[in-house]
JSON list of C-alpha atoms in Angstrom, two decimals:
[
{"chain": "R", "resi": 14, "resn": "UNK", "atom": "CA", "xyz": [44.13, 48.89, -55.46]},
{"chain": "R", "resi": 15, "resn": "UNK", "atom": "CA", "xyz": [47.58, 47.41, -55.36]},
{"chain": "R", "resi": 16, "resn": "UNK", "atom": "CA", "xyz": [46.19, 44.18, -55.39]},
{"chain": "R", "resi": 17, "resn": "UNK", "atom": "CA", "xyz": [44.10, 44.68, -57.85]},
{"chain": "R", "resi": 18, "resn": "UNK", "atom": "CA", "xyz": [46.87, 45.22, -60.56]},
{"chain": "R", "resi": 19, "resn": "UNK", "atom": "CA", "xyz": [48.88, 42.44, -58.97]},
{"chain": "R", "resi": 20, "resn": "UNK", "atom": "CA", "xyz": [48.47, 39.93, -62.21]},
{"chain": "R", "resi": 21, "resn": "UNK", "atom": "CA", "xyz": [49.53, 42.77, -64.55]},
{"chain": "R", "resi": 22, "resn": "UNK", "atom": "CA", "xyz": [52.51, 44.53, -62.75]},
{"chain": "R", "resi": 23, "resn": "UNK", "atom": "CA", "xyz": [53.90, 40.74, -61.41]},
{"chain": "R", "resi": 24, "resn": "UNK", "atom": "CA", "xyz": [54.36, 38.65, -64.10]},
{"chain": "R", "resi": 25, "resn": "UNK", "atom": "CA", "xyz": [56.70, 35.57, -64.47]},
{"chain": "R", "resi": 26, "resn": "UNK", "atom": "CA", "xyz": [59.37, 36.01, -67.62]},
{"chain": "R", "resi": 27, "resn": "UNK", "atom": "CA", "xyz": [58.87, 34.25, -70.61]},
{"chain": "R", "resi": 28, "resn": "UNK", "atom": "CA", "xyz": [60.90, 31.83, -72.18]},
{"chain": "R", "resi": 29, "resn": "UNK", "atom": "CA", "xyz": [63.01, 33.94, -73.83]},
{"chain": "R", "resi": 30, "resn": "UNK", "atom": "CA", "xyz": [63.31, 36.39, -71.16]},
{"chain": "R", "resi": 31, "resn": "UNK", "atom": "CA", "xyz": [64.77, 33.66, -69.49]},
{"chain": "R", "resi": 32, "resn": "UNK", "atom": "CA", "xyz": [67.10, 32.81, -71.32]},
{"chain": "R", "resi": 33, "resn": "UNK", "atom": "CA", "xyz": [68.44, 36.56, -71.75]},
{"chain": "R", "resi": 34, "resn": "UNK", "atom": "CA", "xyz": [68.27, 36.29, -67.78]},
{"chain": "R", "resi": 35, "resn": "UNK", "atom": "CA", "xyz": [70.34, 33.06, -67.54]},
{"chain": "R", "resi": 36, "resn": "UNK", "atom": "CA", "xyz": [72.52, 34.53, -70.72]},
{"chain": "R", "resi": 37, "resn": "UNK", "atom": "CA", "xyz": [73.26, 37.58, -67.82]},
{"chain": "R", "resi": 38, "resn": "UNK", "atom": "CA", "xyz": [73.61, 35.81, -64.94]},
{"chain": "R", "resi": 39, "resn": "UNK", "atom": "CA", "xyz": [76.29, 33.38, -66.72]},
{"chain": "R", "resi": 40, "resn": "UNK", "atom": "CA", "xyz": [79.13, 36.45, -66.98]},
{"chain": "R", "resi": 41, "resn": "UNK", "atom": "CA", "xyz": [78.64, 36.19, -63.31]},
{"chain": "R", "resi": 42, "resn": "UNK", "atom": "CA", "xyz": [79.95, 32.91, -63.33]},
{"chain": "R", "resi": 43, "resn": "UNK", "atom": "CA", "xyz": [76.07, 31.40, -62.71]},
{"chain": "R", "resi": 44, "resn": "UNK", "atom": "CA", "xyz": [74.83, 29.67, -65.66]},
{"chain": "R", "resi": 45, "resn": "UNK", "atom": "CA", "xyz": [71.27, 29.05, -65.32]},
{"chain": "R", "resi": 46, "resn": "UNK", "atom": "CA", "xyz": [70.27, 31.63, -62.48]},
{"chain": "R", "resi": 47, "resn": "UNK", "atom": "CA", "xyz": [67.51, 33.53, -63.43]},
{"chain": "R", "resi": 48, "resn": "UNK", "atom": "CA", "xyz": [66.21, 35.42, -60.28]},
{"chain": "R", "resi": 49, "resn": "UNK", "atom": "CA", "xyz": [66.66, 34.79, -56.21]},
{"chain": "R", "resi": 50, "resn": "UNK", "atom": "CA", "xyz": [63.60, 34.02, -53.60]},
{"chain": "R", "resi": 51, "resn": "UNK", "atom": "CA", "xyz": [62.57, 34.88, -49.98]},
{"chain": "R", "resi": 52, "resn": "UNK", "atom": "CA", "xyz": [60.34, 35.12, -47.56]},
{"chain": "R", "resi": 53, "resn": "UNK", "atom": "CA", "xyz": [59.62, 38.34, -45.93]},
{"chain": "R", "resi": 54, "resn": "UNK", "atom": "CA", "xyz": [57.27, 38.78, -42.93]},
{"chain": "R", "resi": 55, "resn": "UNK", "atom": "CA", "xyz": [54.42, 41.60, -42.67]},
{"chain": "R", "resi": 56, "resn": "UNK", "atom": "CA", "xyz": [54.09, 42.46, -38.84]},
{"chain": "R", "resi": 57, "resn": "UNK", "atom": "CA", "xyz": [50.34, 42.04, -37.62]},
{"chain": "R", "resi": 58, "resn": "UNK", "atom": "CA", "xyz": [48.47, 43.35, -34.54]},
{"chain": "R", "resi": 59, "resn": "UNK", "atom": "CA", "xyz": [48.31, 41.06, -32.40]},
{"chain": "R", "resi": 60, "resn": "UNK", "atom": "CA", "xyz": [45.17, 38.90, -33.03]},
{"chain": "R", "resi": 61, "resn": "UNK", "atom": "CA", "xyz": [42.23, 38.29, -30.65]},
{"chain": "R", "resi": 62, "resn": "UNK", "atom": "CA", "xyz": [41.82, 34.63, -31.37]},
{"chain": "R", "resi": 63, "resn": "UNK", "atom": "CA", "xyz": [44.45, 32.43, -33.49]},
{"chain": "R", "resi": 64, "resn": "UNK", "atom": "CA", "xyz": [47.44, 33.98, -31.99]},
{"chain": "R", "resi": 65, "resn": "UNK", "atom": "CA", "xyz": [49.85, 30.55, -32.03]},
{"chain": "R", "resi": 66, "resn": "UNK", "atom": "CA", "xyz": [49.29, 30.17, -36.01]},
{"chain": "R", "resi": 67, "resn": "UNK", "atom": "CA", "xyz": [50.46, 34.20, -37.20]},
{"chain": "R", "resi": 68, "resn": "UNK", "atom": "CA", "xyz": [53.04, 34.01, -34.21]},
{"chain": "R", "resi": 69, "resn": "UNK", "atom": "CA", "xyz": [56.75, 33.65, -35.73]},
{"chain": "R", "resi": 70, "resn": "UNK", "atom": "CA", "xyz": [59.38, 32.62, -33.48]},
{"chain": "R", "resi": 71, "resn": "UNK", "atom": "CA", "xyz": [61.97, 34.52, -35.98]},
{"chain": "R", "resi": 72, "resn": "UNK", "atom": "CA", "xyz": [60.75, 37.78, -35.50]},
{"chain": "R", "resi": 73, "resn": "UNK", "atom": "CA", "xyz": [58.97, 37.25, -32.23]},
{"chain": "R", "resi": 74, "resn": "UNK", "atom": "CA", "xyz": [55.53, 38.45, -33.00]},
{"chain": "R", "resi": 75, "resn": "UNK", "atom": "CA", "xyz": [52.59, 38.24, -35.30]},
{"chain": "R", "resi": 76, "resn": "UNK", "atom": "CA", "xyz": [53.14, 38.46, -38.82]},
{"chain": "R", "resi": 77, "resn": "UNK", "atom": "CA", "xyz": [52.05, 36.56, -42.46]},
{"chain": "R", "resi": 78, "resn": "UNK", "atom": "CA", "xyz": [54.74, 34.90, -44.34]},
{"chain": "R", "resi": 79, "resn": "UNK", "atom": "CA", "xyz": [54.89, 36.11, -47.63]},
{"chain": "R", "resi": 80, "resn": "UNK", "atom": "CA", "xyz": [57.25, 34.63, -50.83]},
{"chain": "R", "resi": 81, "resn": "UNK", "atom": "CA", "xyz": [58.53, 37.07, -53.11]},
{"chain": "R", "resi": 82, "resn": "UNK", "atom": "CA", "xyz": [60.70, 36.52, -56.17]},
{"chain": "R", "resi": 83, "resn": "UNK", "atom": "CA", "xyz": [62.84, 38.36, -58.36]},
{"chain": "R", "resi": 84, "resn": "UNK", "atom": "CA", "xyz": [64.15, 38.19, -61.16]},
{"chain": "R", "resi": 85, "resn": "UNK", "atom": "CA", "xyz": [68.48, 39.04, -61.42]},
{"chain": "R", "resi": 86, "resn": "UNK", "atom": "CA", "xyz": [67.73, 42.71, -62.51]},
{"chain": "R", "resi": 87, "resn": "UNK", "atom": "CA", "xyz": [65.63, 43.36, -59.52]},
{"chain": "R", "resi": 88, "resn": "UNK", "atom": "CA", "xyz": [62.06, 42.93, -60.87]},
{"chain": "R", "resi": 89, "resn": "UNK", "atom": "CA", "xyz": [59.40, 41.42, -58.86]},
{"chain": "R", "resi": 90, "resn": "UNK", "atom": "CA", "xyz": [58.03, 38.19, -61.26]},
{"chain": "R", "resi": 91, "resn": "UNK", "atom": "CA", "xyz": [56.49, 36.62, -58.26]},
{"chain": "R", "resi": 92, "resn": "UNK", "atom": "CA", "xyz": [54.51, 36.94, -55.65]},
{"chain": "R", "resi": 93, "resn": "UNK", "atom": "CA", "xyz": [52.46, 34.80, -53.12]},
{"chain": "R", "resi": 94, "resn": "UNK", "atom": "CA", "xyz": [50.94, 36.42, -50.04]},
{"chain": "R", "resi": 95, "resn": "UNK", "atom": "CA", "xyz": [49.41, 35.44, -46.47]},
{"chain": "R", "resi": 96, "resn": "UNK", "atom": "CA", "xyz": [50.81, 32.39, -45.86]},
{"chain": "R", "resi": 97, "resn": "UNK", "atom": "CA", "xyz": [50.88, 32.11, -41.53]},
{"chain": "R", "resi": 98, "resn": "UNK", "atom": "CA", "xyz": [53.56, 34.00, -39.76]},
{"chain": "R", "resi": 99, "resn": "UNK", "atom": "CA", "xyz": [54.67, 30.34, -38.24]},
{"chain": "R", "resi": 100, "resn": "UNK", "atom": "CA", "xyz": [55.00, 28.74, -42.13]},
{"chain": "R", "resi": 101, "resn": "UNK", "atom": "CA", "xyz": [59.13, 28.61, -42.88]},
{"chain": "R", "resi": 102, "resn": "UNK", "atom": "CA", "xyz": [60.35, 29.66, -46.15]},
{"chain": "R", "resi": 103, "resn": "UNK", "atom": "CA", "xyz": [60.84, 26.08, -47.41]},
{"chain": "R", "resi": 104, "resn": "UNK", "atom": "CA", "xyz": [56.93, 25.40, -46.53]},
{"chain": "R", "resi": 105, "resn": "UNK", "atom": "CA", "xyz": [56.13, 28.20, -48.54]},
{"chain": "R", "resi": 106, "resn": "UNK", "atom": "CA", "xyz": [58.29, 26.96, -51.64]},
{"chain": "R", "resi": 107, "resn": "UNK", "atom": "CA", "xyz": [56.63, 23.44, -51.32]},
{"chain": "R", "resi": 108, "resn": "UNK", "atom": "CA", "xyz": [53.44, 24.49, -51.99]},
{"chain": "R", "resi": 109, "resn": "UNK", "atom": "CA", "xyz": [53.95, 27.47, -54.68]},
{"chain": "R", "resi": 110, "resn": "UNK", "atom": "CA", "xyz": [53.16, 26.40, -58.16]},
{"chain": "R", "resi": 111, "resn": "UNK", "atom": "CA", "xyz": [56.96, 27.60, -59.69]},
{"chain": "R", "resi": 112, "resn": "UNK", "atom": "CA", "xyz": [57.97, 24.29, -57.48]},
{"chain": "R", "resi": 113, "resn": "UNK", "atom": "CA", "xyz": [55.84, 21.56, -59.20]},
{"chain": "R", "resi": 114, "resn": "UNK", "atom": "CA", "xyz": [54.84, 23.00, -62.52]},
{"chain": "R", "resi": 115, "resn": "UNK", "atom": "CA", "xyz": [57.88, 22.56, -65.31]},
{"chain": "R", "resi": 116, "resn": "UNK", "atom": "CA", "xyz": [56.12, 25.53, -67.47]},
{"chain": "R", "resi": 117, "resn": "UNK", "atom": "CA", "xyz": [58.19, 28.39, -64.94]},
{"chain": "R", "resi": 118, "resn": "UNK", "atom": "CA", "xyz": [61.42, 26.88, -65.87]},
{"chain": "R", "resi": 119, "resn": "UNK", "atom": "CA", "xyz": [63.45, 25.23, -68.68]},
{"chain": "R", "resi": 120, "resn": "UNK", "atom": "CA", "xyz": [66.61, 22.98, -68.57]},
{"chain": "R", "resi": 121, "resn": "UNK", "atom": "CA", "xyz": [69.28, 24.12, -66.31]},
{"chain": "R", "resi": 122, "resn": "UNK", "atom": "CA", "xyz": [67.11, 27.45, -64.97]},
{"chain": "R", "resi": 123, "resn": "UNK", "atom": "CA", "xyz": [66.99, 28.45, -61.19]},
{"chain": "R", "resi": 124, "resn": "UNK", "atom": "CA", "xyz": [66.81, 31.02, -58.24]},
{"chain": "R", "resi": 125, "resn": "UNK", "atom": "CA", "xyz": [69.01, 30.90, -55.69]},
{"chain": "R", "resi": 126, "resn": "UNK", "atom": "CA", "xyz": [67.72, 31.30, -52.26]},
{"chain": "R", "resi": 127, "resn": "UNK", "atom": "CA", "xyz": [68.82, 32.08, -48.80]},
{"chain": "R", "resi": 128, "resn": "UNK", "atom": "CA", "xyz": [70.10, 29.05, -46.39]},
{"chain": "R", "resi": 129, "resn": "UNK", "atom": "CA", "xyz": [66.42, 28.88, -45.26]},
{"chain": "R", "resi": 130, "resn": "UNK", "atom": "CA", "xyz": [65.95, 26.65, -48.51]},
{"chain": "R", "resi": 131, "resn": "UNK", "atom": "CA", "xyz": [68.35, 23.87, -47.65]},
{"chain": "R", "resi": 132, "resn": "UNK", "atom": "CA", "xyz": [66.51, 20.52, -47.75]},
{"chain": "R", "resi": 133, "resn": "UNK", "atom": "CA", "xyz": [64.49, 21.49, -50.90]},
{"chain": "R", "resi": 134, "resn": "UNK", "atom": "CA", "xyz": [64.31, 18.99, -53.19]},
{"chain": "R", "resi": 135, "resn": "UNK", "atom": "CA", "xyz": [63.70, 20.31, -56.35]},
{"chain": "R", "resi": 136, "resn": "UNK", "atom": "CA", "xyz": [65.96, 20.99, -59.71]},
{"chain": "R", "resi": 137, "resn": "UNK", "atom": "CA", "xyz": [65.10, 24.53, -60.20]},
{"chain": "R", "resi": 138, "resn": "UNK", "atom": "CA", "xyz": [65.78, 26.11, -56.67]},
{"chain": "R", "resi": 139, "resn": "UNK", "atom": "CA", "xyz": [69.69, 25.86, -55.04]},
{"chain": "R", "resi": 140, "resn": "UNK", "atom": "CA", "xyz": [70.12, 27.04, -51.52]},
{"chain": "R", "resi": 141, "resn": "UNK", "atom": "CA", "xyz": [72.84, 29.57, -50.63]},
{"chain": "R", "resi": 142, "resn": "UNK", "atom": "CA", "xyz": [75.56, 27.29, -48.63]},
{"chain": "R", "resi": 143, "resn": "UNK", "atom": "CA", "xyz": [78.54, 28.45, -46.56]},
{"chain": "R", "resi": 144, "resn": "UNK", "atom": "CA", "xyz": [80.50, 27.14, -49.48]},
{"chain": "R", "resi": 145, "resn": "UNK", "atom": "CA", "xyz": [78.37, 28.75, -52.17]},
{"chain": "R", "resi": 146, "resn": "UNK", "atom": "CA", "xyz": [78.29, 32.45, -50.22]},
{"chain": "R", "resi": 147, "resn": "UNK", "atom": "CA", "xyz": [82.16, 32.37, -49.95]},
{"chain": "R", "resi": 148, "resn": "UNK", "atom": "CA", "xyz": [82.66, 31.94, -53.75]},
{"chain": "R", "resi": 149, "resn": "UNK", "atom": "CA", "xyz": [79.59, 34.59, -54.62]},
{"chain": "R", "resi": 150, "resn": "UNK", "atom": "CA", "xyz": [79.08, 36.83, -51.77]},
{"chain": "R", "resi": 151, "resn": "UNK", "atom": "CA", "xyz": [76.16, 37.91, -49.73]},
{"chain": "R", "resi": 152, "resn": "UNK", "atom": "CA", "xyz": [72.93, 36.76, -51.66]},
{"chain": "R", "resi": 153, "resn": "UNK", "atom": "CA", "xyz": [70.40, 38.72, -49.56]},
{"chain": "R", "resi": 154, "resn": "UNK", "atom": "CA", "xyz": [69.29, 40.39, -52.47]},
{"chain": "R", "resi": 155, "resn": "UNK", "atom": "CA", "xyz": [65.46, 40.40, -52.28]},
{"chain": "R", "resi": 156, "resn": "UNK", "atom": "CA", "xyz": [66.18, 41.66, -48.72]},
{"chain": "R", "resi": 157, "resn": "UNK", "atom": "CA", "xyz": [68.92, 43.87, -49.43]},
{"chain": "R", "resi": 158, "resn": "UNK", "atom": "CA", "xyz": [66.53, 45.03, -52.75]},
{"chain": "R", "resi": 159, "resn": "UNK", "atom": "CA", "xyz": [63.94, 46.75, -49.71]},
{"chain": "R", "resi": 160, "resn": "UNK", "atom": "CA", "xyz": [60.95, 44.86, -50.48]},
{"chain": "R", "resi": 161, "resn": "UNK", "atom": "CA", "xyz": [59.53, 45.26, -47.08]}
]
């Protein structure tokens, strides 16, 4: 049922959402952020046939891969399910449509994501670094926010 609703309770902001997001985010000294991504891993039983391609090494069992984003007040504004358990973060990034489509983001938008994203090429997604988590702090959020 969930699913079915999916397209009307997850919806990406609009352009002037946005900017009231990246208007926010700059009293927090980050001009430009407008939400924060991750990966999060549904456990599976473990499959008759197929086992190597759900297997994750991470968590050490059978799972799908799925990306969720959020926007910086906590709201879910993205969400793409079932990738393979053994599919990193990045992978999952590369092929989502908020990567290589300009209509998700304007001039100087992004989401910040965990170290898991380093090596990303793209404009509109910065990795967490060691340097950039001691300036700003933990940025588990879409962890730490309990979407499980």
């Amino acid at each position: 049922v969930v699913l079915d609703k999916l397209d009307y309770l997850v919806q990406w902001p609009s352009k002037e959402e946005r900017r009231v997001l990246s208007d926010l985010s700059a009293l927090s000294g980050l001009p430009g952020l407008i939400g924060y991504i991750d990966g999060t891993r549904l456990r599976l039983r473990r499959p008759t046939f197929g086992q190597h391609i759900v297997y994750s090494g991470k968590i050490k069992g059978h799972c799908t891969n799925n990306q969720i984003i959020c926007d910086i007040l906590g709201r879910i504004i993205d969400c793409s399910v079932n990738f393979n358990g053994s599919a990193h973060d990045k992978v999952l990034w590369d092929v989502s449509p908020q990567r290589s489509e300009t209509c998700y983001f304007s001039n100087g938008e992004y989401l910040l994501g965990d170290p898991g994203f380093i090596g990303t090429d793209s404009d509109h997604l910065k990795a967490m670094t060691k340097e950039r988590q001691d300036r700003y702090g933990n940025t588990n959020y879409v962890s730490s926010v309990g979407v499980r």
